[in-house]
PDB file of C-alpha atoms and ligand atoms in Angstrom:
ATOM      1  CA  MET J 806     -10.375   6.016  14.807  1.00 94.00           C
ATOM      2  CA  LYS J 807     -11.947   6.268  11.385  1.00 97.00           C
ATOM      3  CA  VAL J 808      -9.873   4.769   8.579  1.00 98.00           C
ATOM      4  CA  LEU J 809     -10.180   5.085   4.824  1.00 98.00           C
ATOM      5  CA  VAL J 810      -9.107   1.904   3.057  1.00 98.00           C
ATOM      6  CA  THR J 811      -8.196   1.986  -0.596  1.00 98.00           C
ATOM      7  CA  ASN J 812      -5.861   0.190  -2.996  1.00 98.00           C
ATOM      8  CA  ASP J 813      -4.715  -0.045  -6.584  1.00 97.00           C
ATOM      9  CA  ASP J 814      -5.724  -3.669  -7.212  1.00 97.00           C
ATOM     10  CA  GLY J 815      -9.412  -2.751  -7.380  1.00 97.00           C
ATOM     11  CA  VAL J 816     -12.322  -2.818  -4.957  1.00 98.00           C
ATOM     12  CA  ARG J 817     -12.785  -6.596  -5.242  1.00 96.00           C
ATOM     13  CA  ALA J 818      -9.152  -7.502  -4.486  1.00 97.00           C
ATOM     14  CA  PRO J 819      -8.750 -10.042  -1.662  1.00 97.00           C
ATOM     15  CA  GLY J 820      -5.893  -8.047  -0.100  1.00 98.00           C
ATOM     16  CA  LEU J 821      -8.181  -5.067   0.464  1.00 98.00           C
ATOM     17  CA  TRP J 822     -10.758  -7.217   2.247  1.00 98.00           C
ATOM     18  CA  ALA J 823      -8.155  -8.981   4.373  1.00 98.00           C
ATOM     19  CA  LEU J 824      -7.119  -5.497   5.506  1.00 98.00           C
ATOM     20  CA  VAL J 825     -10.693  -4.339   6.162  1.00 98.00           C
ATOM     21  CA  LYS J 826     -11.493  -7.466   8.185  1.00 97.00           C
ATOM     22  CA  SER J 827      -8.487  -6.919  10.403  1.00 96.00           C
ATOM     23  CA  LEU J 828      -8.970  -3.150  10.825  1.00 97.00           C
ATOM     24  CA  GLN J 829     -12.582  -3.552  11.858  1.00 94.00           C
ATOM     25  CA  THR J 830     -11.334  -4.735  15.239  1.00 91.00           C
ATOM     26  CA  VAL J 831      -9.826  -1.316  16.020  1.00 94.00           C
ATOM     27  CA  ALA J 832     -11.465   1.264  13.778  1.00 96.00           C
ATOM     28  CA  GLU J 833     -14.483   2.371  11.837  1.00 97.00           C
ATOM     29  CA  VAL J 834     -13.679   1.536   8.210  1.00 98.00           C
ATOM     30  CA  VAL J 835     -14.885   3.110   4.999  1.00 98.00           C
ATOM     31  CA  VAL J 836     -13.739   1.743   1.638  1.00 98.00           C
ATOM     32  CA  VAL J 837     -13.336   3.892  -1.462  1.00 98.00           C
ATOM     33  CA  ALA J 838     -11.296   2.048  -4.062  1.00 98.00           C
ATOM     34  CA  PRO J 839     -10.867   2.006  -7.834  1.00 98.00           C
ATOM     35  CA  ASP J 840     -13.493  -0.049  -9.666  1.00 97.00           C
ATOM     36  CA  ARG J 841     -10.737  -1.958 -11.502  1.00 96.00           C
ATOM     37  CA  GLU J 842      -7.037  -2.636 -11.215  1.00 93.00           C
ATOM     38  CA  GLN J 843      -4.882   0.484 -11.366  1.00 93.00           C
ATOM     39  CA  SER J 844      -1.442  -0.871 -10.484  1.00 90.00           C
ATOM     40  CA  GLY J 845       1.446   1.260 -11.658  1.00 89.00           C
ATOM     41  CA  VAL J 846      -0.425   4.538 -12.081  1.00 93.00           C
ATOM     42  CA  GLY J 847       1.519   6.203  -9.273  1.00 95.00           C
ATOM     43  CA  THR J 848       0.169   9.492  -7.943  1.00 95.00           C
ATOM     44  CA  SER J 849      -1.719  10.351 -11.143  1.00 96.00           C
ATOM     45  CA  ILE J 850      -5.175  11.922 -10.920  1.00 97.00           C
ATOM     46  CA  SER J 851      -7.880  12.387 -13.571  1.00 96.00           C
ATOM     47  CA  LEU J 852      -8.264  15.977 -14.705  1.00 96.00           C
ATOM     48  CA  HIS J 853      -9.564  15.321 -18.233  1.00 96.00           C
ATOM     49  CA  ASN J 854     -12.578  13.124 -17.678  1.00 95.00           C
ATOM     50  CA  PRO J 855     -15.515  12.903 -15.266  1.00 97.00           C
ATOM     51  CA  LEU J 856     -15.585  10.217 -12.565  1.00 97.00           C
ATOM     52  CA  ARG J 857     -18.485   8.109 -11.400  1.00 97.00           C
ATOM     53  CA  ILE J 858     -18.895   6.558  -7.976  1.00 97.00           C
ATOM     54  CA  THR J 859     -20.919   3.390  -7.396  1.00 97.00           C
ATOM     55  CA  PRO J 860     -21.966   2.403  -3.868  1.00 97.00           C
ATOM     56  CA  VAL J 861     -21.286  -1.310  -3.386  1.00 97.00           C
ATOM     57  CA  ASP J 862     -24.499  -2.776  -1.949  1.00 94.00           C
ATOM     58  CA  ALA J 863     -23.183  -6.206  -0.972  1.00 93.00           C
ATOM     59  CA  PRO J 864     -19.487  -5.849  -0.046  1.00 95.00           C
ATOM     60  CA  PRO J 865     -17.564  -9.014   0.894  1.00 95.00           C
ATOM     61  CA  ILE J 866     -17.775  -7.928   4.544  1.00 95.00           C
ATOM     62  CA  LYS J 867     -21.292  -6.961   5.572  1.00 92.00           C
ATOM     63  CA  ASP J 868     -22.138  -3.424   6.621  1.00 92.00           C
ATOM     64  CA  VAL J 869     -18.851  -1.843   5.551  1.00 96.00           C
ATOM     65  CA  GLU J 870     -19.564   1.423   3.752  1.00 97.00           C
ATOM     66  CA  THR J 871     -18.002   0.748   0.347  1.00 98.00           C
ATOM     67  CA  TYR J 872     -17.714   2.680  -2.886  1.00 98.00           C
ATOM     68  CA  ALA J 873     -16.211   1.725  -6.243  1.00 98.00           C
ATOM     69  CA  ALA J 874     -14.737   4.776  -7.925  1.00 98.00           C
ATOM     70  CA  GLU J 875     -13.763   5.306 -11.511  1.00 97.00           C
ATOM     71  CA  GLY J 876     -10.234   6.571 -11.912  1.00 97.00           C
ATOM     72  CA  THR J 877      -6.936   6.131 -10.157  1.00 97.00           C
ATOM     73  CA  PRO J 878      -6.192   5.312  -6.512  1.00 98.00           C
ATOM     74  CA  GLY J 879      -5.358   9.006  -6.059  1.00 98.00           C
ATOM     75  CA  ASP J 880      -8.780   9.904  -7.477  1.00 98.00           C
ATOM     76  CA  ALA J 881     -10.438   7.496  -5.037  1.00 98.00           C
ATOM     77  CA  VAL J 882      -8.750   9.198  -2.080  1.00 98.00           C
ATOM     78  CA  ILE J 883      -9.677  12.683  -3.339  1.00 98.00           C
ATOM     79  CA  LEU J 884     -13.302  11.626  -3.898  1.00 98.00           C
ATOM     80  CA  ALA J 885     -13.358  10.114  -0.412  1.00 98.00           C
ATOM     81  CA  LEU J 886     -11.745  12.947   1.498  1.00 98.00           C
ATOM     82  CA  SER J 887     -13.241  15.875  -0.425  1.00 97.00           C
ATOM     83  CA  HIS J 888     -16.727  14.517  -0.953  1.00 96.00           C
ATOM     84  CA  LEU J 889     -17.844  11.103   0.296  1.00 97.00           C
ATOM     85  CA  VAL J 890     -16.624  10.834   3.881  1.00 96.00           C
ATOM     86  CA  LYS J 891     -18.205  13.522   5.978  1.00 92.00           C
ATOM     87  CA  GLY J 892     -16.113  14.644   8.928  1.00 92.00           C
ATOM     88  CA  GLY J 893     -12.852  13.288   7.506  1.00 93.00           C
ATOM     89  CA  VAL J 894     -10.778  10.295   8.552  1.00 97.00           C
ATOM     90  CA  ASP J 895      -7.927   9.749  11.002  1.00 97.00           C
ATOM     91  CA  MET J 896      -5.848   7.585   8.669  1.00 98.00           C
ATOM     92  CA  VAL J 897      -5.572   6.305   5.119  1.00 98.00           C
ATOM     93  CA  LEU J 898      -4.424   2.729   4.551  1.00 98.00           C
ATOM     94  CA  ALA J 899      -3.713   1.550   1.007  1.00 98.00           C
ATOM     95  CA  GLY J 900      -3.432  -2.171   0.270  1.00 95.00           C
ATOM     96  CA  ILE J 901      -2.811  -4.871   0.924  1.00 98.00           C
ATOM     97  CA  ASN J 902      -1.126  -4.780  -2.459  1.00 98.00           C
ATOM     98  CA  GLU J 903      -0.214  -7.924  -4.339  1.00 97.00           C
ATOM     99  CA  GLY J 904       3.410  -7.279  -5.222  1.00 95.00           C
ATOM    100  CA  ALA J 905       6.315  -5.532  -3.532  1.00 94.00           C
ATOM    101  CA  ASN J 906       6.642  -1.770  -3.646  1.00 94.00           C
ATOM    102  CA  LEU J 907      10.320  -1.240  -3.022  1.00 94.00           C
ATOM    103  CA  GLY J 908      13.056   1.122  -4.125  1.00 93.00           C
ATOM    104  CA  ASN J 909      12.306   3.211  -7.205  1.00 89.00           C
ATOM    105  CA  ASP J 910       9.039   1.371  -7.669  1.00 91.00           C
ATOM    106  CA  VAL J 911       7.372   3.429  -4.958  1.00 95.00           C
ATOM    107  CA  TYR J 912       7.181   6.317  -7.409  1.00 93.00           C
ATOM    108  CA  ILE J 913       5.037   4.399  -9.897  1.00 93.00           C
ATOM    109  CA  SER J 914       3.055   2.383  -7.367  1.00 95.00           C
ATOM    110  CA  GLY J 915      -0.662   3.150  -7.301  1.00 97.00           C
ATOM    111  CA  THR J 916      -0.759   1.810  -3.739  1.00 98.00           C
ATOM    112  CA  VAL J 917       1.850   4.325  -2.633  1.00 98.00           C
ATOM    113  CA  GLY J 918       0.166   6.941  -4.883  1.00 98.00           C
ATOM    114  CA  ALA J 919      -3.046   6.572  -2.869  1.00 98.00           C
ATOM    115  CA  ALA J 920      -1.102   6.957   0.372  1.00 98.00           C
ATOM    116  CA  PHE J 921       0.615  10.068  -1.026  1.00 98.00           C
ATOM    117  CA  GLN J 922      -2.780  11.592  -1.732  1.00 98.00           C
ATOM    118  CA  GLY J 923      -3.943  10.938   1.838  1.00 98.00           C
ATOM    119  CA  TRP J 924      -0.754  12.547   3.090  1.00 97.00           C
ATOM    120  CA  PHE J 925      -1.330  15.583   0.836  1.00 97.00           C
ATOM    121  CA  TYR J 926      -4.600  15.992   2.776  1.00 97.00           C
ATOM    122  CA  GLY J 927      -2.692  16.020   6.043  1.00 96.00           C
ATOM    123  CA  VAL J 928      -3.879  12.547   7.044  1.00 97.00           C
ATOM    124  CA  PRO J 929      -1.343   9.972   8.299  1.00 97.00           C
ATOM    125  CA  SER J 930      -1.100   7.433   5.495  1.00 98.00           C
ATOM    126  CA  VAL J 931       0.338   3.956   5.125  1.00 98.00           C
ATOM    127  CA  ALA J 932       0.895   1.831   2.004  1.00 98.00           C
ATOM    128  CA  LEU J 933       0.970  -1.919   2.659  1.00 98.00           C
ATOM    129  CA  SER J 934       2.296  -4.463   0.161  1.00 98.00           C
ATOM    130  CA  VAL J 935       3.296  -8.116   0.143  1.00 98.00           C
ATOM    131  CA  GLY J 936       6.201  -9.131  -2.071  1.00 94.00           C
ATOM    132  CA  ALA J 937       4.495 -11.696  -4.299  1.00 92.00           C
ATOM    133  CA  LEU J 938       2.110 -11.789  -7.226  1.00 92.00           C
ATOM    134  CA  HIS J 939       1.000 -15.411  -6.755  1.00 93.00           C
ATOM    135  CA  ASP J 940      -0.148 -17.312  -3.664  1.00 96.00           C
ATOM    136  CA  VAL J 941       0.012 -14.083  -1.710  1.00 97.00           C
ATOM    137  CA  LYS J 942      -0.043 -14.475   2.075  1.00 97.00           C
ATOM    138  CA  PHE J 943      -1.961 -11.531   3.521  1.00 98.00           C
ATOM    139  CA  GLU J 944      -2.110 -12.688   7.148  1.00 96.00           C
ATOM    140  CA  ALA J 945       0.977 -10.948   8.529  1.00 97.00           C
ATOM    141  CA  ALA J 946       0.183  -7.643   6.782  1.00 98.00           C
ATOM    142  CA  ALA J 947      -3.416  -7.836   7.964  1.00 97.00           C
ATOM    143  CA  LYS J 948      -2.261  -8.376  11.552  1.00 97.00           C
ATOM    144  CA  LEU J 949       0.297  -5.578  11.323  1.00 97.00           C
ATOM    145  CA  ALA J 950      -2.211  -2.972  10.110  1.00 98.00           C
ATOM    146  CA  PRO J 951      -4.213  -2.545  13.360  1.00 97.00           C
ATOM    147  CA  LEU J 952      -0.938  -2.384  15.297  1.00 97.00           C
ATOM    148  CA  LEU J 953       0.160   0.531  13.106  1.00 97.00           C
ATOM    149  CA  VAL J 954      -3.220   2.207  13.575  1.00 97.00           C
ATOM    150  CA  GLY J 955      -2.699   1.778  17.329  1.00 96.00           C
ATOM    151  CA  LEU J 956       0.696   3.496  17.149  1.00 96.00           C
ATOM    152  CA  PHE J 957      -0.858   6.523  15.453  1.00 96.00           C
ATOM    153  CA  ALA J 958      -3.836   6.500  17.826  1.00 95.00           C
ATOM    154  CA  ARG J 959      -1.495   6.543  20.845  1.00 95.00           C
ATOM    155  CA  GLY J 960       0.630   9.335  19.362  1.00 95.00           C
ATOM    156  CA  LYS J 961       3.705   7.104  18.985  1.00 95.00           C
ATOM    157  CA  LEU J 962       4.025   8.099  15.324  1.00 95.00           C
ATOM    158  CA  PRO J 963       3.811  11.654  13.979  1.00 93.00           C
ATOM    159  CA  ARG J 964       0.604  12.669  12.225  1.00 92.00           C
ATOM    160  CA  ASN J 965       2.489  13.988   9.196  1.00 93.00           C
ATOM    161  CA  LEU J 966       3.910  10.539   8.396  1.00 95.00           C
ATOM    162  CA  LEU J 967       3.681   8.798   5.057  1.00 97.00           C
ATOM    163  CA  LEU J 968       4.890   5.260   5.581  1.00 98.00           C
ATOM    164  CA  ASN J 969       5.612   2.574   3.003  1.00 98.00           C
ATOM    165  CA  VAL J 970       5.480  -0.965   4.340  1.00 98.00           C
ATOM    166  CA  THR J 971       6.431  -4.062   2.380  1.00 98.00           C
ATOM    167  CA  LEU J 972       6.295  -7.575   3.807  1.00 98.00           C
ATOM    168  CA  PRO J 973       7.946 -10.723   2.532  1.00 98.00           C
ATOM    169  CA  ASN J 974       5.449 -13.301   1.298  1.00 98.00           C
ATOM    170  CA  ALA J 975       5.726 -15.410   4.414  1.00 97.00           C
ATOM    171  CA  SER J 976       3.516 -16.837   7.123  1.00 95.00           C
ATOM    172  CA  LEU J 977       3.358 -14.775  10.286  1.00 94.00           C
ATOM    173  CA  TYR J 978       5.801 -16.946  12.248  1.00 92.00           C
ATOM    174  CA  ASP J 979       8.310 -17.060   9.376  1.00 96.00           C
ATOM    175  CA  ILE J 980       8.717 -13.270   9.400  1.00 97.00           C
ATOM    176  CA  GLN J 981      12.253 -12.576  10.629  1.00 97.00           C
ATOM    177  CA  GLY J 982      11.808  -9.083  12.010  1.00 97.00           C
ATOM    178  CA  ILE J 983      10.907  -5.504  11.202  1.00 98.00           C
ATOM    179  CA  GLU J 984      13.400  -2.856  10.127  1.00 97.00           C
ATOM    180  CA  VAL J 985      13.605   0.639   8.712  1.00 97.00           C
ATOM    181  CA  GLY J 986      14.933   0.415   5.170  1.00 93.00           C
ATOM    182  CA  ARG J 987      15.906   3.234   2.851  1.00 94.00           C
ATOM    183  CA  LEU J 988      14.760   2.976  -0.747  1.00 94.00           C
ATOM    184  CA  ALA J 989      17.031   0.698  -2.772  1.00 93.00           C
ATOM    185  CA  ARG J 990      18.226   1.594  -6.213  1.00 88.00           C
ATOM    186  CA  ARG J 991      16.180  -0.750  -8.348  1.00 77.00           C
ATOM    187  CA  THR J 992      16.305  -0.922 -12.114  1.00 77.00           C
ATOM    188  CA  TYR J 993      14.049  -2.649 -14.554  1.00 75.00           C
ATOM    189  CA  ALA J 994      14.866  -4.016 -17.954  1.00 77.00           C
ATOM    190  CA  ASP J 995      11.616  -2.760 -19.499  1.00 84.00           C
ATOM    191  CA  VAL J 996      10.736  -4.346 -22.813  1.00 89.00           C
ATOM    192  CA  VAL J 997       8.665  -2.678 -25.544  1.00 94.00           C
ATOM    193  CA  GLU J 998       6.698  -5.245 -27.503  1.00 95.00           C
ATOM    194  CA  GLU J 999       5.386  -4.340 -30.924  1.00 96.00           C
ATOM    195  CA  GLY J1000       2.065  -5.577 -32.324  1.00 96.00           C
ATOM    196  CA  TRP J1001      -0.576  -4.850 -34.967  1.00 96.00           C
ATOM    197  CA  ASP J1002      -4.192  -4.034 -34.111  1.00 95.00           C
ATOM    198  CA  GLY J1003      -5.469  -4.534 -37.681  1.00 97.00           C
ATOM    199  CA  LYS J1004      -5.018  -0.862 -38.523  1.00 96.00           C
ATOM    200  CA  ARG J1005      -1.972   0.460 -36.773  1.00 97.00           C
ATOM    201  CA  LYS J1006       1.095  -0.665 -34.991  1.00 97.00           C
ATOM    202  CA  TYR J1007       0.928  -0.590 -31.245  1.00 97.00           C
ATOM    203  CA  TYR J1008       3.565  -0.798 -28.546  1.00 96.00           C
ATOM    204  CA  TRP J1009       3.175  -2.463 -25.177  1.00 94.00           C
ATOM    205  CA  ILE J1010       5.530  -1.768 -22.289  1.00 90.00           C
ATOM    206  CA  VAL J1011       6.258  -5.023 -20.473  1.00 88.00           C
ATOM    207  CA  ARG J1012       8.027  -4.894 -17.129  1.00 81.00           C
ATOM    208  CA  GLY J1013      11.062  -7.100 -17.218  1.00 74.00           C
ATOM    209  CA  ASN J1014      12.811  -8.587 -14.248  1.00 74.00           C
ATOM    210  CA  ALA J1015      13.945  -6.164 -11.599  1.00 75.00           C
ATOM    211  CA  GLU J1016      17.594  -5.847 -10.815  1.00 79.00           C
ATOM    212  CA  TRP J1017      18.710  -4.115  -7.677  1.00 79.00           C
ATOM    213  CA  LYS J1018      21.653  -3.130  -5.664  1.00 76.00           C
ATOM    214  CA  ASP J1019      21.254  -5.467  -2.745  1.00 77.00           C
ATOM    215  CA  GLU J1020      22.793  -3.200  -0.121  1.00 90.00           C
ATOM    216  CA  PRO J1021      22.469  -3.432   3.662  1.00 93.00           C
ATOM    217  CA  GLY J1022      20.015  -0.945   5.103  1.00 95.00           C
ATOM    218  CA  THR J1023      17.757  -0.948   2.065  1.00 95.00           C
ATOM    219  CA  ASP J1024      14.125  -1.994   1.809  1.00 96.00           C
ATOM    220  CA  VAL J1025      15.027  -4.614  -0.807  1.00 94.00           C
ATOM    221  CA  ARG J1026      17.575  -6.252   1.502  1.00 95.00           C
ATOM    222  CA  ALA J1027      15.114  -6.267   4.426  1.00 96.00           C
ATOM    223  CA  VAL J1028      12.428  -8.084   2.460  1.00 95.00           C
ATOM    224  CA  ARG J1029      14.952 -10.480   0.920  1.00 94.00           C
ATOM    225  CA  MET J1030      16.052 -11.403   4.434  1.00 96.00           C
ATOM    226  CA  GLY J1031      12.471 -12.176   5.371  1.00 97.00           C
ATOM    227  CA  ARG J1032      11.908  -8.964   7.308  1.00 98.00           C
ATOM    228  CA  ILE J1033       9.208  -6.338   7.077  1.00 98.00           C
ATOM    229  CA  SER J1034      10.503  -3.065   5.663  1.00 98.00           C
ATOM    230  CA  LEU J1035       9.257   0.292   6.944  1.00 98.00           C
ATOM    231  CA  THR J1036      10.248   3.318   4.871  1.00 97.00           C
ATOM    232  CA  PRO J1037       9.103   6.827   5.746  1.00 97.00           C
ATOM    233  CA  LEU J1038       8.502   8.713   2.490  1.00 96.00           C
ATOM    234  CA  SER J1039       7.552  12.022   4.081  1.00 92.00           C
ATOM    235  CA  SER J1040      10.869  12.781   5.742  1.00 84.00           C
ATOM    236  CA  SER J1041      14.317  11.399   6.389  1.00 78.00           C
ATOM    237  CA  ASN J1042      14.609  13.433   9.589  1.00 87.00           C
ATOM    238  CA  PRO J1043      17.063  11.492  11.801  1.00 88.00           C
ATOM    239  CA  GLN J1044      14.730  11.888  14.790  1.00 92.00           C
ATOM    240  CA  LEU J1045      11.913  10.218  12.879  1.00 93.00           C
ATOM    241  CA  LEU J1046      14.221   7.397  11.784  1.00 94.00           C
ATOM    242  CA  THR J1047      15.272   6.889  15.402  1.00 95.00           C
ATOM    243  CA  THR J1048      11.642   6.872  16.544  1.00 95.00           C
ATOM    244  CA  LEU J1049      10.763   4.283  13.901  1.00 96.00           C
ATOM    245  CA  ARG J1050      13.788   2.098  14.648  1.00 97.00           C
ATOM    246  CA  ARG J1051      12.892   2.056  18.353  1.00 97.00           C
ATOM    247  CA  LEU J1052       9.391   0.876  17.490  1.00 97.00           C
ATOM    248  CA  CYS J1053      10.539  -1.998  15.263  1.00 97.00           C
ATOM    249  CA  PHE J1054      11.261  -4.603  17.912  1.00 97.00           C
ATOM    250  CA  PRO J1055       8.212  -3.972  20.149  1.00 96.00           C
ATOM    251  CA  LEU J1056       6.075  -3.958  17.006  1.00 97.00           C
ATOM    252  CA  TYR J1057       7.558  -7.288  15.883  1.00 97.00           C
ATOM    253  CA  ALA J1058       7.002  -8.795  19.337  1.00 96.00           C
ATOM    254  CA  GLU J1059       3.414  -7.568  19.303  1.00 96.00           C
ATOM    255  CA  LEU J1060       2.900  -8.955  15.796  1.00 96.00           C
ATOM    256  CA  LEU J1061       4.062 -12.409  16.867  1.00 95.00           C
ATOM    257  CA  THR J1062       1.641 -12.460  19.774  1.00 92.00           C
ATOM    258  CA  ALA J1063      -1.256 -11.892  17.379  1.00 76.00           C
ATOM    259  CA  ARG J1064      -2.871 -15.298  17.321  1.00 60.00           C
ATOM    260  CA  PRO J1065      -3.602 -17.021  14.017  1.00 51.00           C
ATOM    261  CA  GLY J1066      -7.176 -16.494  12.984  1.00 52.00           C
ATOM    262  CA  ASP J1067      -7.609 -13.390  15.168  1.00 51.00           C
TER     263      ASP J1067
HETATM  264 MN1  LIG T1366      -1.290  -3.372  -7.263  1.00 79.06          MN
END
């Protein structure tokens, strides 16, 4: 398996390297990620300016082919799949993002945006996020990633799948399970702050606290209950949902047998 790893937190983000370290055990990994943080840019791509790519000579993990790309996460995936990575990849993994991507948020998430772009190329794609912005625990997500790659490699998951995965910010053995959650209805009280740059007024959109309908069966509820949420974004075909639900428990059991420090 050859896997493209990208993210929206930027090529230096610790979550990306936790993911790479873990995936190296099961796949050949190439990293093409934005050169700076691009959270919240969704699926956007750059059509009005040129993009530069910088090979990273000394990546945090030795000998991993790594490129820092100008532009959005979607741009990084396009540059990777259309230009940089000869012979294509078997999967795209985006993350591990710092911060949940649940409910409506998936449509503005750069992490999910990168996964969308991989899926547009016909490559099975997974977005991985942990629901915290501080003291983020990457271990469980990092251990889950190679298990998901294994499911695709063994044909247990369809190749046309775009999967959004959000984990609670918990240690591996505090994770309460894995379930398939539909997107919750989540609303934000966005605030527009006004300022003065010395010449003109400016406005700054500040994300307020999220409010959500905490309904059973949603991704928000799953993560609140300490479970990992899997949400297919490519299809709500009942057969696919059944397939995913059947995989949840074996996947959870397998995750718990992953030893700390593996
Ligand atoms: Mn992010």
